[in-house]
Amino acid sequence: MKNHEIDYVLHGDDMQFVEVELDPQETVVAEAGSLMMMEDQIQMETVFGDGSANQGSGLMGKLLGAGKRLITGESLFMTTFTNNGMGKRKVYFASPYPGKIIPMNLSELDGKIICQKDAFLAAAKGVSVGVEFQKKLGTGFFGGEGFIMQKLEGDGMAFVHAGGTIYERKLQPGETLRIDTGCLVAMTQDVNYNIEMVSGIKTALFGGEGLFFATLSGPGTVWVQSLPFSRLASRVFAAAPISQGGGGKDAGEGGIGGLFDLFNK
């Protein structure tokens, strides 16, 4: 194996976190801000890109590897956690919102998965976090996740996060599944991914499900989430009381403006 071999345990149900056990000199790489806690003798270091060999050598190679992350809307930097002690040490990473953490052994998935751009949480050092370009323009403009998705490559463990409940579906050759574009979490590289417009004018305009959905054809494996973060955020904002005039008595009755008034007092 080219990647570090790490052991892990998942904790929790709806707000999960993952416990990663590192042998001496083993390293795990994670998105900035995902750390929950860690034991002593674990060294944190900020690196360009994902720190894998696939991003090239030298300054230019590292800059190009990090630049790919900017395209997906992520930070230029990632954080590595290395066990510099003599025995085993543990580091913990938490999910950013209610949902599940999906452990994926890339060596059992033909060395590559394609996922939505904000799904990656952490991985063994050596896993490459890159960019997957969707070749069809319809997929790019209407795919919900944009023209670009992330790809995770290597032969180690990777951890992907998604909202709500996760459903894993194995597609047989020729089998097709239509999914709301925001509910698609990840898929293996052999799945054919396309965008299809909702048929019927009334359905498209008044159905409440959007104008497009993802069409995935087998063979391959697909992971689907029941609660995309965009859907959760829109429901929260829609239900939040709106203050009139940005202040005054009404603003203190649960509105967002009243919340700022409380901090100003």
XYZ file of C-alpha atoms in Angstrom:
265
model
C 0.000 0.000 0.000
C 1.149 3.519 -0.801
C -1.164 5.083 1.781
C -0.765 4.926 5.544
C -2.832 2.170 7.178
C -5.052 3.638 9.891
C -7.577 2.098 12.266
C -10.843 3.846 13.122
C -14.034 3.697 15.177
C -17.246 5.643 14.460
C -19.101 7.154 17.434
C -22.619 8.572 17.663
C -25.709 8.355 15.544
C -26.973 11.634 14.071
C -23.972 13.808 15.014
C -21.148 11.393 14.399
C -17.427 11.710 14.927
C -14.652 9.350 13.890
C -11.830 8.146 16.156
C -8.638 7.487 14.175
C -5.874 5.437 15.785
C -2.363 6.152 14.535
C 0.708 3.966 14.930
C 4.060 5.746 15.416
C 4.806 8.001 12.405
C 1.413 7.383 10.814
C -0.417 10.433 9.467
C -4.002 11.369 8.708
C -4.966 14.402 6.613
C -8.181 16.350 7.211
C -10.127 19.403 6.159
C -9.386 22.527 8.193
C -11.866 22.915 11.037
C -12.845 19.244 11.306
C -10.668 18.452 14.354
C -12.577 17.562 17.524
C -9.718 16.545 19.862
C -6.441 14.658 19.891
C -4.102 12.956 22.326
C -0.635 14.180 23.217
C 2.411 13.604 20.987
C 0.365 14.169 17.838
C 1.832 16.942 15.709
C -0.375 19.196 13.594
C 0.975 20.707 10.389
C -0.668 22.815 7.686
C 0.232 21.738 4.142
C -0.560 22.830 0.596
C -3.188 20.621 -1.021
C -3.564 17.082 0.308
C 0.099 16.272 0.938
C 0.023 13.263 -1.398
C 2.639 12.345 -3.965
C 0.099 12.855 -6.766
C 0.228 16.638 -6.476
C 3.805 16.692 -7.727
C 7.126 17.647 -6.268
C 8.642 21.045 -5.726
C 6.911 24.339 -5.079
C 5.156 24.482 -8.451
C 3.706 20.997 -8.072
C 2.382 21.798 -4.615
C 0.874 25.067 -5.832
C -0.897 23.307 -8.694
C -2.197 20.618 -6.364
C -3.493 23.211 -3.923
C -4.945 25.298 -6.748
C -7.236 22.425 -7.719
C -8.862 22.727 -4.310
C -9.698 26.361 -4.968
C -11.697 25.285 -8.021
C -13.925 23.104 -5.810
C -14.425 25.983 -3.360
C -12.158 24.521 -0.675
C -9.209 26.090 1.126
C -5.697 26.019 -0.307
C -4.527 24.258 2.818
C -5.210 21.020 4.650
C -4.040 19.826 8.056
C -1.991 16.705 8.748
C -1.881 14.922 12.103
C 1.213 12.741 12.730
C 1.875 10.453 15.681
C 5.367 11.346 16.895
C 5.122 9.182 20.033
C 6.329 5.677 20.744
C 2.898 4.078 21.142
C -0.504 4.354 19.527
C -2.251 7.731 19.669
C -5.764 8.832 18.731
C -7.203 11.854 16.943
C -10.911 12.641 16.537
C -12.773 14.390 13.711
C -16.379 15.588 13.920
C -19.061 15.986 11.277
C -19.984 19.638 10.549
C -23.791 19.155 10.656
C -26.294 16.354 11.447
C -25.658 13.318 9.322
C -23.459 10.278 8.879
C -19.768 9.633 8.274
C -19.102 7.040 5.579
C -15.797 5.111 5.860
C -14.537 4.126 2.424
C -11.667 1.744 1.782
C -10.426 2.926 -1.613
C -8.522 -0.322 -2.190
C -11.925 -2.067 -2.306
C -13.432 0.576 -4.621
C -10.968 0.321 -7.506
C -8.837 3.104 -6.045
C -11.203 6.004 -6.772
C -14.541 7.527 -5.805
C -16.264 10.700 -7.019
C -18.067 12.797 -4.411
C -19.715 16.176 -3.942
C -17.233 18.949 -3.315
C -17.917 19.457 0.413
C -18.239 15.766 1.386
C -14.584 14.993 2.201
C -13.756 14.919 5.929
C -10.438 13.091 6.436
C -8.246 10.342 4.978
C -5.048 8.401 5.480
C -1.983 10.250 4.240
C -1.364 9.429 0.588
C -4.987 9.673 -0.521
C -5.193 12.266 -3.285
C -8.029 14.822 -3.155
C -8.437 16.155 -6.677
C -10.925 17.539 -9.179
C -13.319 15.511 -11.325
C -14.565 17.402 -14.379
C -17.989 16.484 -15.681
C -17.655 16.225 -19.457
C -21.244 17.014 -20.385
C -22.312 20.659 -20.281
C -25.773 19.781 -18.982
C -24.192 18.077 -15.989
C -22.028 21.113 -15.366
C -24.677 23.804 -15.531
C -27.582 21.968 -13.888
C -25.974 19.256 -11.803
C -26.563 20.910 -8.452
C -22.920 20.371 -7.516
C -21.666 22.391 -10.472
C -19.357 21.446 -13.297
C -16.747 20.124 -10.876
C -16.845 17.376 -8.265
C -14.114 15.989 -6.029
C -12.302 12.723 -6.632
C -10.534 10.694 -3.950
C -7.798 8.386 -5.241
C -5.483 5.930 -3.521
C -5.579 2.632 -1.658
C -6.220 3.821 1.899
C -9.152 4.810 4.096
C -11.150 7.963 3.409
C -14.050 9.415 5.385
C -16.922 11.196 3.661
C -19.686 13.108 5.444
C -23.285 13.617 4.315
C -26.550 14.873 5.815
C -29.395 12.869 7.297
C -29.453 9.134 6.619
C -27.130 7.533 4.068
C -28.389 4.975 1.573
C -25.935 2.801 -0.357
C -27.273 1.412 -3.626
C -25.467 -1.054 -5.872
C -26.538 -0.627 -9.490
C -26.541 -3.580 -11.851
C -25.366 -3.183 -15.471
C -27.934 -1.096 -17.327
C -29.905 -0.259 -14.157
C -30.794 3.436 -13.873
C -31.558 5.528 -10.782
C -32.875 9.107 -10.798
C -31.812 11.208 -7.802
C -32.414 14.766 -6.677
C -29.205 16.562 -7.630
C -28.492 17.708 -4.067
C -28.969 14.240 -2.593
C -26.108 12.619 -4.497
C -23.141 12.114 -2.122
C -20.680 9.854 -3.925
C -20.336 7.187 -6.585
C -17.744 4.791 -7.911
C -15.914 5.762 -11.067
C -17.722 3.255 -13.296
C -21.156 4.878 -12.767
C -22.418 6.901 -15.739
C -23.630 10.291 -14.427
C -25.897 12.638 -16.357
C -28.567 15.318 -15.846
C -32.158 14.920 -17.039
C -34.859 17.579 -17.150
C -38.151 16.917 -15.381
C -40.793 16.048 -17.979
C -44.040 18.023 -18.150
C -44.407 21.786 -17.765
C -46.708 21.589 -14.722
C -44.443 19.125 -12.960
C -41.386 21.269 -13.622
C -42.996 24.526 -12.507
C -45.161 23.384 -9.595
C -43.691 20.080 -8.482
C -41.410 21.667 -5.900
C -38.565 19.292 -6.749
C -36.602 21.475 -9.145
C -36.245 21.334 -12.918
C -33.486 18.707 -13.080
C -32.460 15.455 -11.450
C -29.374 13.262 -11.700
C -29.559 10.094 -13.778
C -27.076 7.399 -12.751
C -26.613 4.167 -14.679
C -24.836 1.027 -13.514
C -22.803 -0.899 -12.944
C -21.402 0.685 -9.798
C -22.232 1.878 -6.308
C -23.991 5.114 -5.367
C -24.335 6.799 -1.962
C -27.373 9.039 -1.410
C -28.142 11.433 1.472
C -31.647 12.123 2.765
C -30.923 15.678 3.960
C -28.573 17.860 1.860
C -27.192 20.803 3.812
C -28.648 23.252 1.273
C -32.134 21.878 1.947
C -31.606 22.053 5.718
C -30.351 25.642 5.521
C -33.256 26.798 3.331
C -35.822 25.340 5.763
C -34.113 26.997 8.749
C -34.059 30.417 7.077
C -37.646 30.028 5.884
C -38.836 29.250 9.428
C -36.799 31.986 11.151
C -38.871 35.053 12.205
C -37.922 38.218 10.335
C -37.779 41.434 12.342
C -39.344 44.601 10.964
C -37.069 47.601 10.715
C -34.011 45.699 11.911
C -34.546 46.509 15.590
C -37.016 47.680 18.211
C -39.394 45.550 20.250
C -40.231 43.137 17.457
C -36.561 42.349 16.868
C -36.195 40.982 20.371
C -38.896 38.342 19.884
C -36.816 35.688 18.204
C -35.833 37.454 14.974
C -32.300 37.461 13.654
C -32.121 41.227 14.138
C -33.059 40.799 17.781
C -30.197 38.359 18.210
C -27.725 41.032 17.163
C -29.443 43.507 19.508
C -28.778 41.132 22.405
C -25.071 41.046 21.590
C -24.963 44.858 21.376
C -26.410 45.341 24.838
